[in-house]
Short mmCIF file of C-alpha atoms in Angstrom, two decimals:
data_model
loop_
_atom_site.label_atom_id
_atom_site.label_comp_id
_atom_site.label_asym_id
_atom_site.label_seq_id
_atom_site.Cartn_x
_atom_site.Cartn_y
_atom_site.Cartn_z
CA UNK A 4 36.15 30.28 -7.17
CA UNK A 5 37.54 28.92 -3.61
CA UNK A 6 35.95 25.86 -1.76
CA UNK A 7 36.39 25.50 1.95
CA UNK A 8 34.59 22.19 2.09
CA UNK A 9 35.49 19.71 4.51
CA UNK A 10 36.07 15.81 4.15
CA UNK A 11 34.15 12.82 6.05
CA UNK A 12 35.80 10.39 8.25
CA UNK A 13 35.18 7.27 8.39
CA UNK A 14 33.94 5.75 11.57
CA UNK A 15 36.62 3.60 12.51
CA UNK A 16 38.90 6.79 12.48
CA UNK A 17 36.54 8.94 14.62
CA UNK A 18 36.42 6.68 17.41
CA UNK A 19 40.18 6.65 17.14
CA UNK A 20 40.72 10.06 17.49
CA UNK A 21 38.22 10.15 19.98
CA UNK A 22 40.07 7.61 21.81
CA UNK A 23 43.40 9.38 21.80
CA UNK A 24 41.35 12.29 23.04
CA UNK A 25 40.24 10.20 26.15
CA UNK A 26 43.94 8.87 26.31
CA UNK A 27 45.51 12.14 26.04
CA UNK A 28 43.50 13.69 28.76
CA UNK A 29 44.42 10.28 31.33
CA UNK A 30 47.98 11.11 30.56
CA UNK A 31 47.45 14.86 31.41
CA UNK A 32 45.53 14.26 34.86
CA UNK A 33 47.84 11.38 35.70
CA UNK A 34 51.47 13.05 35.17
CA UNK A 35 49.89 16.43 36.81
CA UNK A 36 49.05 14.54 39.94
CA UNK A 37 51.85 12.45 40.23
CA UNK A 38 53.94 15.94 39.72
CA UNK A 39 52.37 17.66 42.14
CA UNK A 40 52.58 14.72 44.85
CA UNK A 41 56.21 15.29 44.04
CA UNK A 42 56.40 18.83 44.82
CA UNK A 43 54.85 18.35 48.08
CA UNK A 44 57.33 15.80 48.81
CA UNK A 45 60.41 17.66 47.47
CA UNK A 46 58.76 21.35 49.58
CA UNK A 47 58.61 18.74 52.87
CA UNK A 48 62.47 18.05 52.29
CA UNK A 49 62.74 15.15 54.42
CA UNK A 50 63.56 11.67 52.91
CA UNK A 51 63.02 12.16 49.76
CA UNK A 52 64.35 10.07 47.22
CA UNK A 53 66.28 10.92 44.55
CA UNK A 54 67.36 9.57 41.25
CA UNK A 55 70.86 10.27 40.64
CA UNK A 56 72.96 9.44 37.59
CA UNK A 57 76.94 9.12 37.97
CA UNK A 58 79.57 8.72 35.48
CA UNK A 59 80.07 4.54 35.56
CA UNK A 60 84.21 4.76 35.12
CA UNK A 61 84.67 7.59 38.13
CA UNK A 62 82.12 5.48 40.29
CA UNK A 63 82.95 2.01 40.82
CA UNK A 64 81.39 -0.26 43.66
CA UNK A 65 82.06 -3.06 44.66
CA UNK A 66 79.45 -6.06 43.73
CA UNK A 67 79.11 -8.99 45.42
CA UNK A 68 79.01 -12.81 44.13
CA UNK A 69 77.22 -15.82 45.17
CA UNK A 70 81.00 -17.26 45.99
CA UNK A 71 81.70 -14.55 48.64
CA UNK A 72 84.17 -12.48 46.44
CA UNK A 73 83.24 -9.69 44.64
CA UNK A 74 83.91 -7.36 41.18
CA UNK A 75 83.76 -4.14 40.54
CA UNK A 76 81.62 -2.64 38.46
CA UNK A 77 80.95 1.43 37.24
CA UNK A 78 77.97 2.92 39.09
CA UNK A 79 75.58 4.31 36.23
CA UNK A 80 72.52 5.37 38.18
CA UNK A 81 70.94 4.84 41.60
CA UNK A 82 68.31 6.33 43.67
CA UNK A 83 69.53 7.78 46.68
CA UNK A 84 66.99 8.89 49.96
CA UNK A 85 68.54 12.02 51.10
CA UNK A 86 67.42 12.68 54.90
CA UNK A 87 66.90 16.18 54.60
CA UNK A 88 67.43 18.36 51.11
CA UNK A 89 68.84 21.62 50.92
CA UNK A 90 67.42 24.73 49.44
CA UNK A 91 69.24 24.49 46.32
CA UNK A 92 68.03 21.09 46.15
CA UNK A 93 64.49 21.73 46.39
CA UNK A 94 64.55 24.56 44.03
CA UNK A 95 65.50 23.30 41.22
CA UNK A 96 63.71 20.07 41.68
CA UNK A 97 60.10 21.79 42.44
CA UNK A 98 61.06 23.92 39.02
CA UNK A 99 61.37 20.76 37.08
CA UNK A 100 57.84 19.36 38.29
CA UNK A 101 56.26 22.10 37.20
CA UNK A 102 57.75 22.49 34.03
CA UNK A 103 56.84 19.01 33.42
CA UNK A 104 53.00 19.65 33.96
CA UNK A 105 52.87 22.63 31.66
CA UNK A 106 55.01 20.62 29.10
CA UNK A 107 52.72 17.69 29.09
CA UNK A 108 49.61 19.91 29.49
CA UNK A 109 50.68 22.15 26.04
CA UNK A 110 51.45 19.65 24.61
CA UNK A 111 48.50 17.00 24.85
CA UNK A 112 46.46 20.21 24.71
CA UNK A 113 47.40 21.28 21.18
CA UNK A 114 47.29 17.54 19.48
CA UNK A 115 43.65 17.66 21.18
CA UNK A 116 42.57 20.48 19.29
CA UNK A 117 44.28 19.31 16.27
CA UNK A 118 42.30 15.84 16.49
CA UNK A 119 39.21 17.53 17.12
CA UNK A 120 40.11 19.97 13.57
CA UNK A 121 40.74 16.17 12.13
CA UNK A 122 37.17 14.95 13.35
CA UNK A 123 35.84 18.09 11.98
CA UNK A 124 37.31 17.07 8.26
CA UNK A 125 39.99 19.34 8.31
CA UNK A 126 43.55 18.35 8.48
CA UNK A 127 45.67 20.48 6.66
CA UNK A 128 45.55 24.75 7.87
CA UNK A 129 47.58 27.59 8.81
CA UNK A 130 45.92 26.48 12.29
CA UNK A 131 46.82 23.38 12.60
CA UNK A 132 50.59 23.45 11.66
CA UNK A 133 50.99 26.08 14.50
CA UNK A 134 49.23 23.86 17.05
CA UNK A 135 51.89 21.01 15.45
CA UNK A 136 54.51 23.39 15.76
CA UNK A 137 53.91 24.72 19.23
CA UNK A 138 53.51 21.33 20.65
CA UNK A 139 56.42 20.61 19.04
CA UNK A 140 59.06 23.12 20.48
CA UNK A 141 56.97 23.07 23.99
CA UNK A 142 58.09 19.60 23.72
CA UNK A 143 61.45 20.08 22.74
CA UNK A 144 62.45 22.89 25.19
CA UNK A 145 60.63 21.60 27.89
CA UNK A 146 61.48 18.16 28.51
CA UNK A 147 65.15 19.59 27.99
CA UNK A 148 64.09 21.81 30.86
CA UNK A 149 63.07 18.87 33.31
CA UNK A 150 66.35 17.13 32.17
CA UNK A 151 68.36 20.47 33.35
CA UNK A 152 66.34 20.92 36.66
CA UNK A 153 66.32 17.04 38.04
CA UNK A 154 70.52 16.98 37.27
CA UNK A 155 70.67 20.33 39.52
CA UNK A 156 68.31 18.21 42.03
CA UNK A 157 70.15 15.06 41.91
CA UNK A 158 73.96 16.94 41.68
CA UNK A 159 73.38 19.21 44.64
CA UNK A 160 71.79 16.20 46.59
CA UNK A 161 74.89 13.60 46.35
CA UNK A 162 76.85 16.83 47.16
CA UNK A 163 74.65 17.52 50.43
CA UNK A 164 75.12 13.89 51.03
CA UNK A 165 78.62 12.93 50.40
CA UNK A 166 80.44 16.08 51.02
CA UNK A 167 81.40 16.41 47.33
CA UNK A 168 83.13 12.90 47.73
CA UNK A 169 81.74 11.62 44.73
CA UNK A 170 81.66 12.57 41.59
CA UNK A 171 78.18 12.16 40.08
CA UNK A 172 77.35 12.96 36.09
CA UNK A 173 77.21 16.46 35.21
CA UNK A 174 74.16 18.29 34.18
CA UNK A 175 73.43 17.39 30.42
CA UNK A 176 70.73 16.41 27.90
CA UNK A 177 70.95 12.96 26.42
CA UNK A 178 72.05 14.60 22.77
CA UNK A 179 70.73 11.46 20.59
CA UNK A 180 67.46 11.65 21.84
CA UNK A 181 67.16 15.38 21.58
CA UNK A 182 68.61 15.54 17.66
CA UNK A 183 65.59 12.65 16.78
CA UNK A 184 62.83 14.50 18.47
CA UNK A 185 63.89 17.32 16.92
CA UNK A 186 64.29 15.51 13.59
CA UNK A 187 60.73 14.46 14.22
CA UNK A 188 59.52 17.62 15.25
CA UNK A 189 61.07 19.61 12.02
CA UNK A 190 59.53 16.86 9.56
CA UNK A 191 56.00 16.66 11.13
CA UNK A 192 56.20 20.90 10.84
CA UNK A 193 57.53 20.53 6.85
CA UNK A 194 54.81 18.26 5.81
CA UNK A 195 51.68 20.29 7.44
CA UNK A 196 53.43 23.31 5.87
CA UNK A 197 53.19 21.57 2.36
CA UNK A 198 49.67 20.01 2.98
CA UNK A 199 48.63 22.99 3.69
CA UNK A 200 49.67 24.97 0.85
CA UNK A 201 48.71 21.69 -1.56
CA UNK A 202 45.26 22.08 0.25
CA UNK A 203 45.30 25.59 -0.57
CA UNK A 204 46.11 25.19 -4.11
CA UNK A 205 43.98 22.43 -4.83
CA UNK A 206 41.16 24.32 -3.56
CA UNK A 207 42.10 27.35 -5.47
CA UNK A 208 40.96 25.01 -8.54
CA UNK A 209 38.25 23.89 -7.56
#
């Protein structure tokens, strides 16, 4: 004989969840707006600024002291106002705003509906661990995706800018921060995969 019951909460944990509900839906509206004031401004093309990241020992300025001399330093990042954007500028950059929105909108979207399984009493299901693992490689691939889009933005503005002059960072995915998420991302996956085939089991007994 099989049980599907499901276990209380206590209240302290409801209004938690309920919390990171309201939280997670702020985040949504807020990064979708601010995204989509950026699209207008990158689809205007005209002063818009630009964060661009260069590659310090190929970029060094000159900095200046409160003695009047000055030492030079490597140029890591700096935002740069280009006066008018190309095509292939605004492209890629409109791409990576919108990529941004769905990522964050998946995302939030799935742990919702996994809180609101949680405030139901039911953590552990075949469910769940696919809304865990599809906010998980939404995540992964498409913050990666916004990484690949801005460097296209920021690399064909300096060139727009500078004639090619300067040689600014080339397009890449910080690989540290990519390997933990993913880390993250695989153990989260593993141990709703297990609960759920403990929960399974156990219920199997019952």
């Amino acid at each position: 004989m099989t049980s599907t019951k499901t276990r209380a909460i206590s209240l302290g944990d409801r209004g938690a969840l309920i919390g990171f509900c309201i939280a997670g839906v702020a985040i949504a509206a807020y990064i979708t707006v601010f995204s989509i004031i950026r699209i207008i401004e990158l689809a205007r093309g005209v002063d818009v600024p630009v964060l661009v990241e260069f590659i310090g020992s190929k970029t060094p300025v000159d900095l200046p002291l409160s003695t009047g001399d000055s030492i030079s330093v490597g140029l890591d990042s700096a935002v740069i106002t280009a006066p008018e954007l190309p095509m292939i500028a605004i492209v890629p950059g409109i791409i990576a705003q919108i990529a941004q929105i769905l990522t964050i909108v998946i995302v939030i979207g799935c742990l919702i509906l996994l809180a609101r399984s949680v405030l139901a009493g039911r953590v552990f299901s075949r469910r769940n661990t696919v809304l865990v693992a599809t906010a998980g490689v939404t995540g992964l691939l498409g913050f990666a995706a916004v990484r690949f889009f801005d460097n296209m933005l920021a690399n064909a503005t300096v060139a727009r800018i500078t004639g090619n002059g300067v040689e600014n960072a080339v397009i890449s995915v910080e690989p540290f921060t990519f390997v933990l998420a993913a880390f993250v991302f695989a153990l989260t996956s593993t141990v709703f995969v297990i609960g759920d085939r403990l929960q399974r089991d156990t219920e199997g007994l019952v």
